[in-house]
Coordinates of C-alpha atoms in Angstrom, one line a residue:
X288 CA 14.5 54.6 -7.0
X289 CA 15.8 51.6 -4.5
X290 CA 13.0 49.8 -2.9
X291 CA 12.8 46.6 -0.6
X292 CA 9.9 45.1 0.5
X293 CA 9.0 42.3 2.8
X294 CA 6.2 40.0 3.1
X295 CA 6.2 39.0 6.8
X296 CA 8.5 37.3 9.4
X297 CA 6.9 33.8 10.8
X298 CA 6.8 30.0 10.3
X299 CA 8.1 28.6 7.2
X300 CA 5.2 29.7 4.4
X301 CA 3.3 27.5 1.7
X302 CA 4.2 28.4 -1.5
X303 CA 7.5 30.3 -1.5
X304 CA 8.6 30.5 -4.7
X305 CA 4.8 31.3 -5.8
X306 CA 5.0 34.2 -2.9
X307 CA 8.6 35.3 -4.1
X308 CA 7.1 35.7 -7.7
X309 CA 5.1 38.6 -6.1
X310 CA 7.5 40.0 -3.6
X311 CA 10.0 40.5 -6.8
X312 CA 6.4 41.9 -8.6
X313 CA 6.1 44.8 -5.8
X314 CA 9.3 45.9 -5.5
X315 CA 9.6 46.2 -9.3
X316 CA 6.3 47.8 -9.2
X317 CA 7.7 50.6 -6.5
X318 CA 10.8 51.3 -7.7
X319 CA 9.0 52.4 -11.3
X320 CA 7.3 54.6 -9.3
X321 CA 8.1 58.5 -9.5
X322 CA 9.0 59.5 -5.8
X323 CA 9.4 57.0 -2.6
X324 CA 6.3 58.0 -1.1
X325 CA 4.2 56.5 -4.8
X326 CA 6.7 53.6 -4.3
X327 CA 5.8 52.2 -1.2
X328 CA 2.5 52.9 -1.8
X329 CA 2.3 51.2 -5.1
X330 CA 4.6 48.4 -4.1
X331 CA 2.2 47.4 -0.8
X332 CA -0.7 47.9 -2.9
X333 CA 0.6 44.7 -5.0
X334 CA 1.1 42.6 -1.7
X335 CA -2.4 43.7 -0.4
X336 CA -4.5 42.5 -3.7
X337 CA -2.7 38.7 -2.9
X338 CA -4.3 36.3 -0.5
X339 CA -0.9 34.5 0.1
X340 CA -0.1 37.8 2.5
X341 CA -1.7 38.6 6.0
X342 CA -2.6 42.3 4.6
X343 CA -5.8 43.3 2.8
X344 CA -7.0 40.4 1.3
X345 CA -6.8 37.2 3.1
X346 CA -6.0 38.9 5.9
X347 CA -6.2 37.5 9.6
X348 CA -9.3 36.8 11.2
X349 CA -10.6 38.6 14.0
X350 CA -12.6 36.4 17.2
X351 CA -15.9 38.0 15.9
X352 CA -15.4 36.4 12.5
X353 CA -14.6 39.7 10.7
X354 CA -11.1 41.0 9.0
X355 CA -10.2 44.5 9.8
X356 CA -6.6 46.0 8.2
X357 CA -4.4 48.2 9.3
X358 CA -1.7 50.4 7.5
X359 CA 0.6 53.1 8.3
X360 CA 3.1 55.1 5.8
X361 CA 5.8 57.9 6.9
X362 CA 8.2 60.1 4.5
X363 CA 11.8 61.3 5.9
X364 CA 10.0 64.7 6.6
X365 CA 8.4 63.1 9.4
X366 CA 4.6 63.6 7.7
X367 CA 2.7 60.3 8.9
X368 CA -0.5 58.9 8.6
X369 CA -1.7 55.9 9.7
X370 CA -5.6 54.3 9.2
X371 CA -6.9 50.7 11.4
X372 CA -9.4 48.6 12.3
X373 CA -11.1 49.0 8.7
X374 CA -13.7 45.7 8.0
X375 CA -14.4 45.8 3.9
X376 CA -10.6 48.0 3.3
X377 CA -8.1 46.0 0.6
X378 CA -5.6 48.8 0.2
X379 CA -5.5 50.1 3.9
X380 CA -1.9 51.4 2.7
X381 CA -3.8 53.9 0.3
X382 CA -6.3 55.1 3.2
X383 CA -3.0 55.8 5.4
X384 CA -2.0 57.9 2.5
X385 CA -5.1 59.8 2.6
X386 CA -4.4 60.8 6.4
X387 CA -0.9 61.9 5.7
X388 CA -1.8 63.9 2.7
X389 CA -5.9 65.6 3.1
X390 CA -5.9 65.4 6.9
X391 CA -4.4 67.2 9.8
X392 CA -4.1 63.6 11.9
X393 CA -2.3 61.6 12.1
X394 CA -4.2 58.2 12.5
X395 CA -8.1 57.7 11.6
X396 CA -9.4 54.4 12.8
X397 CA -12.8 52.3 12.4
X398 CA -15.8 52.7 10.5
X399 CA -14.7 56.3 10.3
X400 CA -11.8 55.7 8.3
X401 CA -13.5 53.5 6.1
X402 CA -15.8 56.4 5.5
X403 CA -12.4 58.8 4.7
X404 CA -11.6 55.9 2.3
X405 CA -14.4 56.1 0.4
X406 CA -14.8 59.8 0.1
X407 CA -11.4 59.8 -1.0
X408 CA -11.9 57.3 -3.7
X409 CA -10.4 54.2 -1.8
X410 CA -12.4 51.1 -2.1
X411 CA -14.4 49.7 0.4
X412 CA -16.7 46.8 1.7
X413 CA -14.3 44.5 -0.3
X414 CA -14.7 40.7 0.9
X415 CA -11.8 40.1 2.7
X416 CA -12.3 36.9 3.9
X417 CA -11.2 33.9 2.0
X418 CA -12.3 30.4 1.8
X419 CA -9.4 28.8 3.6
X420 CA -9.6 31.5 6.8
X421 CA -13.7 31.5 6.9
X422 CA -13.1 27.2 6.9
X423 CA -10.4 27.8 9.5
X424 CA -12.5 30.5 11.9
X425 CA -15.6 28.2 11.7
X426 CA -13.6 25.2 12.7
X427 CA -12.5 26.3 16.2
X428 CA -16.4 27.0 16.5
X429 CA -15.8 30.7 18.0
X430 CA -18.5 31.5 20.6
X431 CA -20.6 34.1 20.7
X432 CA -21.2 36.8 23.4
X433 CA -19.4 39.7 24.8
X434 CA -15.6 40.4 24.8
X435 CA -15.1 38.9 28.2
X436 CA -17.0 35.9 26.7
X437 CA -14.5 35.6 24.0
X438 CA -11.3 35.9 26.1
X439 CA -11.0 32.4 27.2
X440 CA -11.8 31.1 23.7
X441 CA -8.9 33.1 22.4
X442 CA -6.3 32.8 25.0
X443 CA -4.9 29.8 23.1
X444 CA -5.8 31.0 19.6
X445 CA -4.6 34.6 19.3
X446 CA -2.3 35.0 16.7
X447 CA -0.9 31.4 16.8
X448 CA 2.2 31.6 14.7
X449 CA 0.4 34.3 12.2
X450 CA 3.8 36.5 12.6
X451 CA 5.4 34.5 15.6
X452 CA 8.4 32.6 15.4
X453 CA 6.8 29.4 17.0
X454 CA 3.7 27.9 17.0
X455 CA 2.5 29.3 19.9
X456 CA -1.1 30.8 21.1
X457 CA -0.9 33.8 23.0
X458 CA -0.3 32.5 26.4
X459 CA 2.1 30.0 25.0
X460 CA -0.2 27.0 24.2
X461 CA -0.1 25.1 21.0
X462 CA -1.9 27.0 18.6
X463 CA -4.6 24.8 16.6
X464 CA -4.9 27.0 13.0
X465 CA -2.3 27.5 10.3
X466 CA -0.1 30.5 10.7
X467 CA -1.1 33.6 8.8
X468 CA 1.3 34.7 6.3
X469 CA 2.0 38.1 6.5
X470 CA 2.1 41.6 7.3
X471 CA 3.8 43.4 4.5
X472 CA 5.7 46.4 4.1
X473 CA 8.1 48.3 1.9
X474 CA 10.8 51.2 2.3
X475 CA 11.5 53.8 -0.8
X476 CA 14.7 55.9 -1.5
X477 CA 15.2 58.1 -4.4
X478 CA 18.7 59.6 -3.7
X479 CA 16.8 62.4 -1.8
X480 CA 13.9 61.3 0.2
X481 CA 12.8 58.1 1.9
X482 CA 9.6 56.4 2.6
X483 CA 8.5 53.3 4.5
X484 CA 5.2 51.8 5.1
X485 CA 3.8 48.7 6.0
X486 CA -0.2 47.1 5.9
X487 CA -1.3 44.2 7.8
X488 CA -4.8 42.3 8.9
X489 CA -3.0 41.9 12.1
X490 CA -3.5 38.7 14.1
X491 CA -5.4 35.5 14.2
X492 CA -8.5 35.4 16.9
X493 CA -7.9 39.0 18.3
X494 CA -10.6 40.6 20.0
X495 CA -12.4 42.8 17.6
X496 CA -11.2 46.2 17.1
X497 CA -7.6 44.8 18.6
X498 CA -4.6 47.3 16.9
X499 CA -1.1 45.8 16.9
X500 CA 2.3 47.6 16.2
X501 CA 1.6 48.1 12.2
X502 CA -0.1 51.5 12.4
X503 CA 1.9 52.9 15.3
X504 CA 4.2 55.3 14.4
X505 CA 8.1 53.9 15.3
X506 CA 6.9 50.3 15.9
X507 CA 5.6 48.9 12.7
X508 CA 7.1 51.5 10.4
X509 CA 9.3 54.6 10.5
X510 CA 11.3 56.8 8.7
X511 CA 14.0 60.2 9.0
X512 CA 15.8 61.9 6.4
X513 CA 18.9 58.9 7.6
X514 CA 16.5 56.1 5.9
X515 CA 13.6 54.1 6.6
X516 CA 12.1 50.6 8.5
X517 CA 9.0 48.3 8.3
X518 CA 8.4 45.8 10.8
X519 CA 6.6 43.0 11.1
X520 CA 6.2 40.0 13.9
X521 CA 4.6 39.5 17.6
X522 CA 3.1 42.9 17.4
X523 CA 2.5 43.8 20.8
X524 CA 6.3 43.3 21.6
X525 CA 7.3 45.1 19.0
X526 CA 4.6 48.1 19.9
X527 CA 6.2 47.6 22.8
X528 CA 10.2 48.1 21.8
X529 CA 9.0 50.7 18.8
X530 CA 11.5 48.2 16.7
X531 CA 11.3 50.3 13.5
X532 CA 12.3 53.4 15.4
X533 CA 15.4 51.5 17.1
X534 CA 16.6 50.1 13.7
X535 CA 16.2 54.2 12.6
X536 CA 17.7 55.4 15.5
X537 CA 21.0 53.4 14.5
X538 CA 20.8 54.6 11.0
X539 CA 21.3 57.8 12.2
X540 CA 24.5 56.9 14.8
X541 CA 26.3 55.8 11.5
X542 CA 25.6 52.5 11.3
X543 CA 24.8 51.0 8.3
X544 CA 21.2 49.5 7.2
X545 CA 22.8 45.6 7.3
X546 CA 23.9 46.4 10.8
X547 CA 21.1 48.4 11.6
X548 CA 18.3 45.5 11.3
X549 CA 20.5 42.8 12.8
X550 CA 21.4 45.1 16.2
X551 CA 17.3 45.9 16.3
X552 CA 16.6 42.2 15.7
X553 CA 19.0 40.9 18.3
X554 CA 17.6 43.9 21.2
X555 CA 14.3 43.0 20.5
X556 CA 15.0 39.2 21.3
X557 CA 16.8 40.0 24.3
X558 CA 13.8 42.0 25.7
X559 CA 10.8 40.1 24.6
X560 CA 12.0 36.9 23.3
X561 CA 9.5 37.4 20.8
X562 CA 9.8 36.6 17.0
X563 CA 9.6 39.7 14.4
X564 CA 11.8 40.8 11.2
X565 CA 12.4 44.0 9.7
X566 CA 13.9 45.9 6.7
X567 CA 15.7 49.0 6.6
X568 CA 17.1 50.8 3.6
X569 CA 19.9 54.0 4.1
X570 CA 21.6 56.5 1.8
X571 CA 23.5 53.2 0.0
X572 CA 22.0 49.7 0.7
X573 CA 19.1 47.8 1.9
X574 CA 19.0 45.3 5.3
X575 CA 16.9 42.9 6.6
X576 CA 17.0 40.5 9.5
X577 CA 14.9 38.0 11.7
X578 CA 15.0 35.6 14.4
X579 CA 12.0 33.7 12.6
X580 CA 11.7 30.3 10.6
X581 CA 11.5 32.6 7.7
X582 CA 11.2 36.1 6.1
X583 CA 10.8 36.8 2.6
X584 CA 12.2 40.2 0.8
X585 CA 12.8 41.5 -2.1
X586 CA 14.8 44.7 -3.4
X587 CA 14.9 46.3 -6.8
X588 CA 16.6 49.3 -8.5
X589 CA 15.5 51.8 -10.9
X590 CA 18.0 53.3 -13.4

C-alpha cells in the first residue's frame, strides 16, 4: 500500500513541524490499511480529529457562526460518493463513504446527510468549533439578518487566505482573520486499485450552506484506474478548472504523477491566477505541487 496525503495549500502555517508529526501519522495510518479505499479513509480520518487542519474539527467558520464539512472519496472504478454542508459531522470523509457504498447517489448534502451519518453509525452533533475560530468569528462582530444582509459583511472576509495563496478577502481586500489551515486529503494505491479523497470545512465567512470544489467530483478529488488526485486551494477556481480531473487526465496521456501535478498547477495559475496544491499518485510514484507560500505532504509505504 503507497499513500500520500496532504494537509492544505495556503499561507505559511503555525506549527509545522507539530502539523508534519500528524501528516507522517495519517499516511502511516493509510497505508496499514487493507485496500486503498480503507486507506484514504483511515488516513483523512486522522487529519479530521486535529484542529491544526481546516477539515472536521476546527474547521472554517461559516458567516452564520456555524461549521459545516464537506468530503468526497472516489475508487479507480469510478464509484463516488461525496456528502456536504453537514453542521455537528467530524469524519465527513466516513459519511462520503457511506454514499459510495449503501446508496445509489452520488452526493447527499445538509441535515439529510447528517441524518445518513448517523443511521449509518457516523458520529454527529460533534462541536466543531474551537476556541481560537469562535474568538476569531465573534471579533469581526458578524451581523445578523438575511443572506443579502450578510453579503457586504463578507465580501472582504470570505475565505481570507484559509486555502489562498495571499492574504486576500474575496474581492481582493486585506483579509482581517488568520488563514485557515487546511483542507485535507489523501490518494491510496495498492498495486491494483487506487483511491483518492479529500475533507474540508471549506472557507472562512462563506454564506451558510456555501459548497466549494472539495465534494465535487473532478475538482477537489478524483480518481481512474491510471491513479488518483486530491486538491485543495481557492475552491471556486478550482470547481471551476475541475483541477483534480486535469492532473488525472495527464496521468492517463503518460505522463508521470511528478509531471502531472506541476502541468495542473501551472494551467490552473494561468486561468485563474488563483492559489491551490494538489497530489497525485500513479502506477510508480507520488507528486505534489503548488503555487502557495506552503503545502505540507506526506507519503508512506507498506511492505
Amino acid at each position: 500500500m503507497r499513500v500520500i496525503v496532504h494537509g492544505g495549500a495556503g499561507s505559511t502555517p503555525d506549527e509545522p513541524e507539530e502539523r508534519q508529526a500528524v501528516l507522517d501519522e495519517a499516511a502511516a495510518v493509510g497505508a496499514s490499511s487493507p485496500e486503498p479505499l480503507d486507506a484514504v479513509e483511515a488516513a483523512v480520518r486522522v487529519l479530521e480529529s486535529d484542529e491544526r487542519f481546516n477539515a472536521g474539527v476546527g474547521g472554517a467558520v461559516q458567516a452564520d457562526g456555524i461549521v459545516r464539512t464537506d468530503a468526497g472519496v472516489m475508487r479507480s472504478d469510478r464509484e463516488v460518493g461525496a456528502a456536504c454542508s453537514m453542521p455537528g459531522v467530524e469524519h465527513a470523509v466516513s459519511v462520503a463513504r457511506v454514499v459510495l457504498e449503501a446508496t445509489p447517489h452520488v452526493l447527499v448534502s445538509g441535515v439529510h446527510a447528517v441524518d445518513l451519518a448517523a443511521d449509518f453509525g457516523v458520529g454527529t452533533e460533534t462541536d466543531l468549533l474551537t476556541a481560537d475560530k469562535r474568538e476569531s468569528y465573534e471579533s469581526e462582530s458578524p451581523p445578523d439578518g438575511s443572506p443579502r444582509d450578510q453579503l457586504a459583511w463578507l465580501e472582504s472576509r470570505f475565505g481570507g487566505g484559509d486555502d489562498q495563496a495571499g492574504e486576500r478577502g474575496g474581492d481582493g481586500s486585506d483579509a482581517t482573520q488568520a488563514p485557515d489551515h487546511d483542507t485535507v486529503g489523501a490518494v491510496a494505491a495498492d498495486g491494483e486499485t487506487f483511491a483518492a479523497a479529500t475533507s474540508t470545512g471549506g472557507r472562512s465567512y462563506a454564506l451558510a450552506g456555501r459548497v466549494g470544489d472539495v465534494p465535487q467530483v473532478g475538482s477537489g478529488f478524483y480518481c481512474t484506474s491510471a491513479g488518483g488526485a486530491s486538491a485543495t486551494g481557492a475552491g471556486e477556481d478550482i470547481a471551476r478548472v475541475t483541477l483534480s480531473r486535469r492532473a488525472v487526465d495527464l496521468l492517463e496521456e503518460g505522463i508521470g504523477a511528478q509531471e502531472a501535478a506541476d502541468r495542473a498547477i501551472e494551467e490552473f495559475e494561468e486561468l485563474t491566477g488563483s492559489g491551490a496544491g494538489i497530489i497525485v499518485l500513479d502506477d510508480s510514484a507520488a507528486g505534489s505541487a503548488f503555487n502557495t507560500d506552503g503545502m505540507q505532504t506526506s507519503v508512506a509505504v507498506d511492505r
